[in-house]
PDB file of C-alpha atoms in Angstrom:
ATOM      1  CA  PRO A1216     -61.394  15.123  18.233  1.00 64.00           C
ATOM      2  CA  ASN A1217     -64.960  15.704  17.082  1.00 84.00           C
ATOM      3  CA  THR A1218     -67.905  13.766  18.507  1.00 87.00           C
ATOM      4  CA  VAL A1219     -68.090  11.321  15.585  1.00 89.00           C
ATOM      5  CA  GLU A1220     -64.397  10.447  15.797  1.00 91.00           C
ATOM      6  CA  LEU A1221     -64.600  10.150  19.587  1.00 92.00           C
ATOM      7  CA  MET A1222     -67.466   7.642  19.325  1.00 92.00           C
ATOM      8  CA  ARG A1223     -65.582   5.651  16.691  1.00 92.00           C
ATOM      9  CA  GLU A1224     -62.545   5.512  18.986  1.00 93.00           C
ATOM     10  CA  LYS A1225     -64.672   4.351  21.931  1.00 93.00           C
ATOM     11  CA  LEU A1226     -66.066   1.492  19.858  1.00 94.00           C
ATOM     12  CA  ARG A1227     -62.642   0.581  18.504  1.00 94.00           C
ATOM     13  CA  TYR A1228     -61.164   0.603  22.030  1.00 94.00           C
ATOM     14  CA  ALA A1229     -63.930  -1.525  23.557  1.00 94.00           C
ATOM     15  CA  ILE A1230     -63.745  -4.166  20.831  1.00 94.00           C
ATOM     16  CA  ARG A1231     -59.937  -4.304  20.869  1.00 93.00           C
ATOM     17  CA  LEU A1232     -59.973  -4.670  24.655  1.00 94.00           C
ATOM     18  CA  ALA A1233     -62.466  -7.533  24.447  1.00 93.00           C
ATOM     19  CA  GLY A1234     -60.349  -9.216  21.774  1.00 93.00           C
ATOM     20  CA  LYS A1235     -57.194  -8.809  23.833  1.00 92.00           C
ATOM     21  CA  ARG A1236     -58.870 -10.350  26.900  1.00 92.00           C
ATOM     22  CA  ILE A1237     -60.108 -13.332  24.880  1.00 91.00           C
ATOM     23  CA  HIS A1238     -56.645 -13.782  23.388  1.00 91.00           C
ATOM     24  CA  GLU A1239     -54.961 -13.571  26.802  1.00 91.00           C
ATOM     25  CA  ARG A1240     -57.305 -16.190  28.229  1.00 90.00           C
ATOM     26  CA  ALA A1241     -56.525 -18.534  25.350  1.00 88.00           C
ATOM     27  CA  GLN A1242     -52.801 -18.163  26.060  1.00 89.00           C
ATOM     28  CA  VAL A1243     -53.128 -19.402  29.659  1.00 91.00           C
ATOM     29  CA  ASP A1244     -55.919 -21.956  29.261  1.00 89.00           C
ATOM     30  CA  SER A1245     -55.342 -24.626  26.604  1.00 87.00           C
ATOM     31  CA  GLU A1246     -59.097 -25.330  26.499  1.00 88.00           C
ATOM     32  CA  TYR A1247     -59.524 -21.943  24.786  1.00 84.00           C
ATOM     33  CA  GLN A1248     -56.485 -22.055  22.497  1.00 85.00           C
ATOM     34  CA  GLY A1249     -57.337 -20.889  18.978  1.00 83.00           C
ATOM     35  CA  MET A1250     -60.679 -19.518  20.141  1.00 84.00           C
ATOM     36  CA  GLY A1251     -62.232 -16.563  18.332  1.00 87.00           C
ATOM     37  CA  THR A1252     -65.654 -15.006  18.033  1.00 90.00           C
ATOM     38  CA  THR A1253     -67.558 -12.552  15.903  1.00 93.00           C
ATOM     39  CA  CYS A1254     -68.508  -9.131  17.229  1.00 95.00           C
ATOM     40  CA  LEU A1255     -71.168  -6.665  16.155  1.00 96.00           C
ATOM     41  CA  ALA A1256     -71.837  -3.457  18.071  1.00 96.00           C
ATOM     42  CA  LEU A1257     -74.228  -0.564  17.519  1.00 96.00           C
ATOM     43  CA  ILE A1258     -74.232   2.750  19.355  1.00 94.00           C
ATOM     44  CA  VAL A1259     -76.788   5.439  18.555  1.00 93.00           C
ATOM     45  CA  ASP A1260     -75.748   8.920  19.643  1.00 90.00           C
ATOM     46  CA  GLY A1261     -76.364  12.457  18.446  1.00 84.00           C
ATOM     47  CA  GLY A1262     -78.482  11.430  15.465  1.00 91.00           C
ATOM     48  CA  ASN A1263     -75.892   8.925  14.216  1.00 94.00           C
ATOM     49  CA  ALA A1264     -75.638   5.156  14.297  1.00 95.00           C
ATOM     50  CA  PHE A1265     -72.114   3.843  14.823  1.00 96.00           C
ATOM     51  CA  MET A1266     -71.673   0.208  13.823  1.00 96.00           C
ATOM     52  CA  ALA A1267     -68.556  -1.864  14.347  1.00 96.00           C
ATOM     53  CA  HIS A1268     -68.016  -5.462  13.379  1.00 95.00           C
ATOM     54  CA  VAL A1269     -65.580  -8.321  13.040  1.00 95.00           C
ATOM     55  CA  GLY A1270     -66.541 -11.678  11.518  1.00 92.00           C
ATOM     56  CA  ASP A1271     -69.738 -12.791   9.857  1.00 92.00           C
ATOM     57  CA  SER A1272     -72.433 -11.449  12.145  1.00 94.00           C
ATOM     58  CA  ARG A1273     -74.518  -8.943  10.202  1.00 96.00           C
ATOM     59  CA  GLY A1274     -76.052  -5.532  10.698  1.00 97.00           C
ATOM     60  CA  TYR A1275     -78.994  -4.300   8.637  1.00 98.00           C
ATOM     61  CA  LEU A1276     -80.950  -1.035   8.404  1.00 98.00           C
ATOM     62  CA  ILE A1277     -84.576  -0.913   7.305  1.00 97.00           C
ATOM     63  CA  ARG A1278     -85.711   2.365   5.757  1.00 96.00           C
ATOM     64  CA  ASP A1279     -88.542   3.217   3.365  1.00 95.00           C
ATOM     65  CA  GLY A1280     -89.661  -0.420   3.385  1.00 94.00           C
ATOM     66  CA  LYS A1281     -86.277  -1.713   2.185  1.00 97.00           C
ATOM     67  CA  ILE A1282     -83.528  -3.562   4.020  1.00 97.00           C
ATOM     68  CA  GLU A1283     -79.848  -2.790   3.503  1.00 97.00           C
ATOM     69  CA  GLN A1284     -76.976  -4.912   4.789  1.00 96.00           C
ATOM     70  CA  LEU A1285     -74.537  -2.508   6.460  1.00 96.00           C
ATOM     71  CA  THR A1286     -71.768  -5.010   7.175  1.00 96.00           C
ATOM     72  CA  GLU A1287     -69.682  -7.220   4.948  1.00 92.00           C
ATOM     73  CA  ASP A1288     -68.939 -10.780   6.043  1.00 92.00           C
ATOM     74  CA  HIS A1289     -65.314 -11.432   6.909  1.00 91.00           C
ATOM     75  CA  SER A1290     -65.441 -14.962   5.532  1.00 86.00           C
ATOM     76  CA  LEU A1291     -63.608 -17.119   3.051  1.00 89.00           C
ATOM     77  CA  VAL A1292     -66.760 -17.617   0.998  1.00 89.00           C
ATOM     78  CA  ASN A1293     -67.494 -13.871   0.834  1.00 84.00           C
ATOM     79  CA  GLU A1294     -63.947 -13.265  -0.408  1.00 89.00           C
ATOM     80  CA  ARG A1295     -64.636 -15.779  -3.185  1.00 89.00           C
ATOM     81  CA  VAL A1296     -67.907 -14.025  -4.064  1.00 85.00           C
ATOM     82  CA  ARG A1297     -66.137 -10.628  -4.224  1.00 88.00           C
ATOM     83  CA  ALA A1298     -63.434 -12.147  -6.443  1.00 90.00           C
ATOM     84  CA  GLY A1299     -66.113 -13.488  -8.809  1.00 89.00           C
ATOM     85  CA  LEU A1300     -65.136 -17.123  -8.186  1.00 90.00           C
ATOM     86  CA  ILE A1301     -68.591 -18.153  -6.938  1.00 89.00           C
ATOM     87  CA  THR A1302     -72.070 -16.615  -6.980  1.00 85.00           C
ATOM     88  CA  GLU A1303     -74.003 -15.417  -3.934  1.00 85.00           C
ATOM     89  CA  GLU A1304     -76.380 -18.353  -4.453  1.00 83.00           C
ATOM     90  CA  GLU A1305     -73.459 -20.820  -4.427  1.00 86.00           C
ATOM     91  CA  ALA A1306     -72.093 -19.153  -1.282  1.00 83.00           C
ATOM     92  CA  LYS A1307     -75.250 -20.024   0.684  1.00 80.00           C
ATOM     93  CA  THR A1308     -74.531 -23.752   0.507  1.00 79.00           C
ATOM     94  CA  HIS A1309     -70.746 -23.730   0.083  1.00 84.00           C
ATOM     95  CA  LYS A1310     -68.903 -26.242   2.269  1.00 82.00           C
ATOM     96  CA  LEU A1311     -66.588 -23.491   3.589  1.00 81.00           C
ATOM     97  CA  LYS A1312     -69.330 -20.975   4.397  1.00 79.00           C
ATOM     98  CA  ASN A1313     -68.560 -20.962   8.131  1.00 77.00           C
ATOM     99  CA  ILE A1314     -64.830 -20.201   7.793  1.00 85.00           C
ATOM    100  CA  ILE A1315     -64.305 -16.623   8.965  1.00 86.00           C
ATOM    101  CA  THR A1316     -61.220 -14.627   8.019  1.00 89.00           C
ATOM    102  CA  ARG A1317     -61.396 -12.187  10.946  1.00 90.00           C
ATOM    103  CA  SER A1318     -62.399 -12.934  14.499  1.00 90.00           C
ATOM    104  CA  LEU A1319     -62.114 -11.360  17.897  1.00 89.00           C
ATOM    105  CA  GLY A1320     -59.571 -13.030  20.182  1.00 86.00           C
ATOM    106  CA  PHE A1321     -57.898 -15.393  17.727  1.00 86.00           C
ATOM    107  CA  MET A1322     -54.987 -12.954  17.445  1.00 82.00           C
ATOM    108  CA  GLU A1323     -54.034 -10.204  19.878  1.00 81.00           C
ATOM    109  CA  ASP A1324     -55.347  -7.471  17.559  1.00 84.00           C
ATOM    110  CA  VAL A1325     -57.790  -7.453  14.654  1.00 89.00           C
ATOM    111  CA  GLU A1326     -58.972  -5.022  12.002  1.00 91.00           C
ATOM    112  CA  ILE A1327     -62.416  -3.666  12.883  1.00 95.00           C
ATOM    113  CA  ASP A1328     -64.877  -2.347  10.286  1.00 95.00           C
ATOM    114  CA  LEU A1329     -66.576   0.850  11.462  1.00 95.00           C
ATOM    115  CA  SER A1330     -69.363   2.818   9.808  1.00 94.00           C
ATOM    116  CA  VAL A1331     -71.385   5.891  10.692  1.00 95.00           C
ATOM    117  CA  ARG A1332     -74.826   6.639   9.349  1.00 95.00           C
ATOM    118  CA  ALA A1333     -77.377   9.334  10.126  1.00 95.00           C
ATOM    119  CA  VAL A1334     -80.512   7.893  11.697  1.00 95.00           C
ATOM    120  CA  LEU A1335     -84.110   8.886  11.286  1.00 94.00           C
ATOM    121  CA  ARG A1336     -86.910   8.478  13.782  1.00 93.00           C
ATOM    122  CA  GLY A1337     -88.469   5.042  13.292  1.00 93.00           C
ATOM    123  CA  ASP A1338     -85.381   3.431  11.691  1.00 95.00           C
ATOM    124  CA  PRO A1339     -85.139  -0.232  12.665  1.00 97.00           C
ATOM    125  CA  PHE A1340     -81.760  -1.994  12.818  1.00 97.00           C
ATOM    126  CA  VAL A1341     -81.377  -5.776  12.801  1.00 98.00           C
ATOM    127  CA  LEU A1342     -78.197  -7.222  14.324  1.00 98.00           C
ATOM    128  CA  CYS A1343     -77.796 -10.971  13.940  1.00 97.00           C
ATOM    129  CA  SER A1344     -75.432 -13.912  13.991  1.00 94.00           C
ATOM    130  CA  ASP A1345     -74.917 -16.127  10.961  1.00 91.00           C
ATOM    131  CA  GLY A1346     -77.096 -18.677  12.741  1.00 92.00           C
ATOM    132  CA  LEU A1347     -79.993 -16.424  11.785  1.00 95.00           C
ATOM    133  CA  SER A1348     -78.838 -14.970   8.450  1.00 93.00           C
ATOM    134  CA  ASN A1349     -78.038 -18.446   7.071  1.00 90.00           C
ATOM    135  CA  PHE A1350     -81.709 -19.427   7.429  1.00 93.00           C
ATOM    136  CA  VAL A1351     -83.741 -16.218   7.220  1.00 96.00           C
ATOM    137  CA  GLU A1352     -83.431 -14.062   4.088  1.00 95.00           C
ATOM    138  CA  ALA A1353     -82.985 -10.296   4.461  1.00 96.00           C
ATOM    139  CA  GLU A1354     -86.338  -9.562   2.786  1.00 97.00           C
ATOM    140  CA  GLU A1355     -88.043 -11.860   5.273  1.00 97.00           C
ATOM    141  CA  MET A1356     -86.337 -10.024   8.159  1.00 97.00           C
ATOM    142  CA  CYS A1357     -87.580  -6.730   6.725  1.00 97.00           C
ATOM    143  CA  GLN A1358     -91.156  -7.919   6.395  1.00 97.00           C
ATOM    144  CA  SER A1359     -91.156  -9.354   9.912  1.00 97.00           C
ATOM    145  CA  VAL A1360     -89.828  -6.147  11.499  1.00 97.00           C
ATOM    146  CA  LEU A1361     -92.247  -3.928   9.573  1.00 96.00           C
ATOM    147  CA  GLU A1362     -95.239  -6.123  10.459  1.00 96.00           C
ATOM    148  CA  LEU A1363     -94.478  -6.952  14.083  1.00 95.00           C
ATOM    149  CA  GLY A1364     -92.070  -4.493  15.650  1.00 87.00           C
ATOM    150  CA  PRO A1365     -88.806  -5.281  17.438  1.00 94.00           C
ATOM    151  CA  GLN A1366     -89.524  -7.889  20.110  1.00 95.00           C
ATOM    152  CA  GLU A1367     -92.083 -10.034  18.315  1.00 97.00           C
ATOM    153  CA  SER A1368     -90.179  -9.949  15.013  1.00 97.00           C
ATOM    154  CA  ALA A1369     -86.998 -11.137  16.751  1.00 97.00           C
ATOM    155  CA  ARG A1370     -88.944 -14.023  18.269  1.00 97.00           C
ATOM    156  CA  ARG A1371     -90.481 -14.933  14.889  1.00 97.00           C
ATOM    157  CA  MET A1372     -87.113 -14.852  13.094  1.00 97.00           C
ATOM    158  CA  ILE A1373     -85.487 -17.136  15.683  1.00 96.00           C
ATOM    159  CA  GLU A1374     -88.395 -19.581  15.412  1.00 96.00           C
ATOM    160  CA  ALA A1375     -88.076 -19.581  11.603  1.00 96.00           C
ATOM    161  CA  ALA A1376     -84.315 -20.251  11.745  1.00 96.00           C
ATOM    162  CA  CYS A1377     -84.856 -23.125  14.210  1.00 95.00           C
ATOM    163  CA  GLU A1378     -87.623 -24.645  12.070  1.00 95.00           C
ATOM    164  CA  ARG A1379     -85.326 -24.538   9.025  1.00 94.00           C
ATOM    165  CA  GLY A1380     -82.586 -26.528  10.714  1.00 90.00           C
ATOM    166  CA  GLY A1381     -80.606 -23.836  12.504  1.00 85.00           C
ATOM    167  CA  ASP A1382     -78.186 -25.653  14.759  1.00 76.00           C
ATOM    168  CA  ASP A1383     -75.675 -22.860  15.320  1.00 74.00           C
ATOM    169  CA  ASN A1384     -75.893 -19.924  17.691  1.00 87.00           C
ATOM    170  CA  ILE A1385     -79.038 -18.057  16.581  1.00 94.00           C
ATOM    171  CA  THR A1386     -78.927 -14.505  17.868  1.00 95.00           C
ATOM    172  CA  VAL A1387     -80.886 -11.437  16.793  1.00 97.00           C
ATOM    173  CA  VAL A1388     -81.451  -7.992  18.256  1.00 97.00           C
ATOM    174  CA  VAL A1389     -83.919  -5.570  16.674  1.00 97.00           C
ATOM    175  CA  VAL A1390     -83.557  -1.891  17.611  1.00 96.00           C
ATOM    176  CA  ARG A1391     -85.937   0.859  16.561  1.00 94.00           C
ATOM    177  CA  ILE A1392     -84.906   4.514  16.815  1.00 93.00           C
ATOM    178  CA  ASP A1393     -87.639   6.333  18.704  1.00 87.00           C
ATOM    179  CA  GLU A1394     -85.849   9.706  18.772  1.00 72.00           C
ATOM    180  CA  ALA A1395     -83.375  11.166  16.332  1.00 62.00           C
ATOM    181  CA  ALA A1396     -81.432  14.343  16.971  1.00 57.00           C
TER     182      ALA A1396
END
Protein backbone atom coordinates (compact mmCIF):
# COMPACT_ATOMS: atom_id res chain seq x y z
CA PRO A 1 0.00 0.00 0.00
CA ASN A 2 1.09 3.59 -0.57
CA THR A 3 2.01 5.92 2.28
CA VAL A 4 -1.37 7.68 2.33
CA GLU A 5 -3.31 4.42 2.51
CA LEU A 6 -0.94 3.06 5.16
CA MET A 7 -1.51 6.11 7.37
CA ARG A 8 -5.28 5.83 6.91
CA GLU A 9 -5.12 2.17 7.96
CA LYS A 10 -3.05 3.02 11.05
CA LEU A 11 -5.64 5.57 12.14
CA ARG A 12 -8.52 3.21 11.41
CA TYR A 13 -6.81 0.41 13.37
CA ALA A 14 -6.01 2.57 16.41
CA ILE A 15 -9.54 3.94 16.66
CA ARG A 16 -11.18 0.54 16.16
CA LEU A 17 -8.92 -0.96 18.83
CA ALA A 18 -9.84 1.79 21.28
CA GLY A 19 -13.53 1.27 20.53
CA LYS A 20 -13.23 -2.48 20.99
CA ARG A 21 -11.50 -2.03 24.37
CA ILE A 22 -14.20 0.38 25.57
CA HIS A 23 -16.90 -2.03 24.39
CA GLU A 24 -15.22 -5.00 26.10
CA ARG A 25 -14.98 -3.10 29.38
CA ALA A 26 -18.67 -2.24 29.22
CA GLN A 27 -19.51 -5.92 28.76
CA VAL A 28 -17.81 -6.95 32.02
CA ASP A 29 -18.53 -3.90 34.17
CA SER A 30 -22.20 -2.90 34.43
CA GLU A 31 -21.16 0.62 35.52
CA TYR A 32 -19.96 1.20 31.94
CA GLN A 33 -22.78 -0.54 30.08
CA GLY A 34 -24.00 1.52 27.12
CA MET A 35 -20.99 3.81 27.37
CA GLY A 36 -19.66 5.51 24.25
CA THR A 37 -17.45 8.47 23.45
CA THR A 38 -16.50 10.69 20.56
CA CYS A 39 -13.08 10.47 18.95
CA LEU A 40 -11.12 12.92 16.85
CA ALA A 41 -7.56 12.23 15.73
CA LEU A 42 -5.10 14.17 13.59
CA ILE A 43 -1.80 12.90 12.23
CA VAL A 44 0.44 15.12 10.11
CA ASP A 45 2.93 13.20 7.98
CA GLY A 46 4.64 13.72 4.64
CA GLY A 47 2.91 17.02 3.90
CA ASN A 48 -0.56 15.60 4.58
CA ALA A 49 -3.00 15.91 7.45
CA PHE A 50 -4.95 12.74 8.19
CA MET A 51 -8.08 13.31 10.25
CA ALA A 52 -10.34 10.62 11.63
CA HIS A 53 -13.48 11.08 13.66
CA VAL A 54 -16.52 9.48 15.22
CA GLY A 55 -19.24 11.48 16.97
CA ASP A 56 -19.71 15.21 17.29
CA SER A 57 -16.25 16.46 18.16
CA ARG A 58 -15.07 18.76 15.39
CA GLY A 59 -11.95 19.41 13.36
CA TYR A 60 -11.31 22.72 11.62
CA LEU A 61 -8.58 24.08 9.32
CA ILE A 62 -7.73 27.76 9.14
CA ARG A 63 -6.19 28.93 5.86
CA ASP A 64 -6.05 32.34 4.18
CA GLY A 65 -7.88 33.88 7.14
CA LYS A 66 -10.88 31.55 6.80
CA ILE A 67 -11.99 28.60 8.90
CA GLU A 68 -13.36 25.41 7.38
CA GLN A 69 -15.05 22.62 9.33
CA LEU A 70 -13.44 19.37 8.15
CA THR A 71 -15.70 16.97 10.04
CA GLU A 72 -19.42 16.37 9.97
CA ASP A 73 -21.26 15.79 13.23
CA HIS A 74 -22.61 12.28 13.67
CA SER A 75 -25.69 13.50 15.50
CA LEU A 76 -29.44 13.23 15.28
CA VAL A 77 -29.79 16.99 14.88
CA ASN A 78 -27.23 17.14 12.06
CA GLU A 79 -29.12 14.40 10.23
CA ARG A 80 -32.24 16.56 10.50
CA VAL A 81 -30.36 19.59 9.16
CA ARG A 82 -29.04 17.56 6.19
CA ALA A 83 -32.57 16.29 5.49
CA GLY A 84 -33.86 19.89 5.47
CA LEU A 85 -36.16 19.30 8.46
CA ILE A 86 -34.57 22.03 10.60
CA THR A 87 -32.19 24.93 9.98
CA GLU A 88 -28.64 25.20 11.31
CA GLU A 89 -29.85 27.99 13.61
CA GLU A 90 -32.60 25.74 15.01
CA ALA A 91 -30.05 22.95 15.50
CA LYS A 92 -28.02 25.08 17.92
CA THR A 93 -30.79 25.08 20.52
CA HIS A 94 -32.62 21.86 19.61
CA LYS A 95 -33.54 19.68 22.58
CA LEU A 96 -31.89 16.64 20.94
CA LYS A 97 -28.64 18.37 20.00
CA ASN A 98 -26.50 16.12 22.21
CA ILE A 99 -27.78 12.80 20.80
CA ILE A 100 -24.97 11.30 18.74
CA THR A 101 -25.60 8.63 16.12
CA ARG A 102 -22.06 7.19 16.14
CA SER A 103 -19.80 6.72 19.11
CA LEU A 104 -16.70 4.80 20.00
CA GLY A 105 -17.31 1.82 22.29
CA PHE A 106 -21.10 1.71 22.26
CA MET A 107 -20.95 -1.15 19.75
CA GLU A 108 -18.01 -3.44 19.03
CA ASP A 109 -17.25 -1.71 15.72
CA VAL A 110 -18.13 1.70 14.28
CA GLU A 111 -17.84 3.49 10.96
CA ILE A 112 -14.98 6.00 11.06
CA ASP A 113 -14.82 9.10 8.83
CA LEU A 114 -11.33 9.64 7.43
CA SER A 115 -10.01 12.53 5.36
CA VAL A 116 -6.65 13.50 3.92
CA ARG A 117 -5.63 17.03 3.07
CA ALA A 118 -2.37 18.58 1.94
CA VAL A 119 -0.95 20.95 4.55
CA LEU A 120 0.89 24.19 4.13
CA ARG A 121 3.42 25.72 6.48
CA GLY A 122 1.57 27.84 9.03
CA ASP A 123 -1.77 25.99 8.73
CA PRO A 124 -3.55 25.92 12.09
CA PHE A 125 -5.97 23.10 12.96
CA VAL A 126 -8.53 23.34 15.76
CA LEU A 127 -9.77 20.07 17.28
CA CYS A 128 -12.56 20.44 19.82
CA SER A 129 -15.36 18.75 21.69
CA ASP A 130 -18.96 19.89 21.38
CA GLY A 131 -18.51 21.48 24.80
CA LEU A 132 -16.51 24.14 22.97
CA SER A 133 -18.25 24.28 19.57
CA ASN A 134 -21.69 24.67 21.21
CA PHE A 135 -20.56 27.95 22.79
CA VAL A 136 -17.82 29.37 20.56
CA GLU A 137 -18.63 30.08 16.90
CA ALA A 138 -16.19 28.95 14.20
CA GLU A 139 -15.43 32.54 13.15
CA GLU A 140 -14.56 33.38 16.74
CA MET A 141 -12.21 30.36 16.88
CA CYS A 142 -10.55 31.58 13.68
CA GLN A 143 -10.04 35.10 14.97
CA SER A 144 -8.65 33.84 18.28
CA VAL A 145 -6.13 31.50 16.62
CA LEU A 146 -4.98 34.14 14.13
CA GLU A 147 -4.56 36.78 16.85
CA LEU A 148 -3.02 34.71 19.63
CA GLY A 149 -1.44 31.52 18.35
CA PRO A 150 -2.11 27.97 19.53
CA GLN A 151 -1.72 27.89 23.32
CA GLU A 152 -3.20 31.26 24.24
CA SER A 153 -6.09 30.92 21.78
CA ALA A 154 -7.02 27.53 23.25
CA ARG A 155 -7.05 29.07 26.72
CA ARG A 156 -9.20 32.00 25.53
CA MET A 157 -11.72 29.72 23.78
CA ILE A 158 -12.14 27.53 26.88
CA GLU A 159 -12.67 30.62 29.04
CA ALA A 160 -15.29 31.93 26.59
CA ALA A 161 -17.18 28.60 26.56
CA CYS A 162 -17.16 28.49 30.39
CA GLU A 163 -18.38 32.09 30.65
CA ARG A 164 -21.25 31.30 28.27
CA GLY A 165 -22.54 28.44 30.39
CA GLY A 166 -20.48 25.51 29.15
CA ASP A 167 -21.16 22.67 31.54
CA ASP A 168 -20.06 19.77 29.36
CA ASN A 169 -16.56 18.52 28.66
CA ILE A 170 -14.80 21.52 27.07
CA THR A 171 -11.76 20.34 25.16
CA VAL A 172 -9.71 22.08 22.48
CA VAL A 173 -6.34 21.45 20.89
CA VAL A 174 -4.82 23.96 18.46
CA VAL A 175 -2.02 22.68 16.20
CA ARG A 176 0.02 24.84 13.85
CA ILE A 177 2.07 23.25 11.06
CA ASP A 178 5.59 24.63 11.32
CA GLU A 179 7.03 22.49 8.51
CA ALA A 180 5.33 21.08 5.45
CA ALA A 181 6.96 18.59 3.12
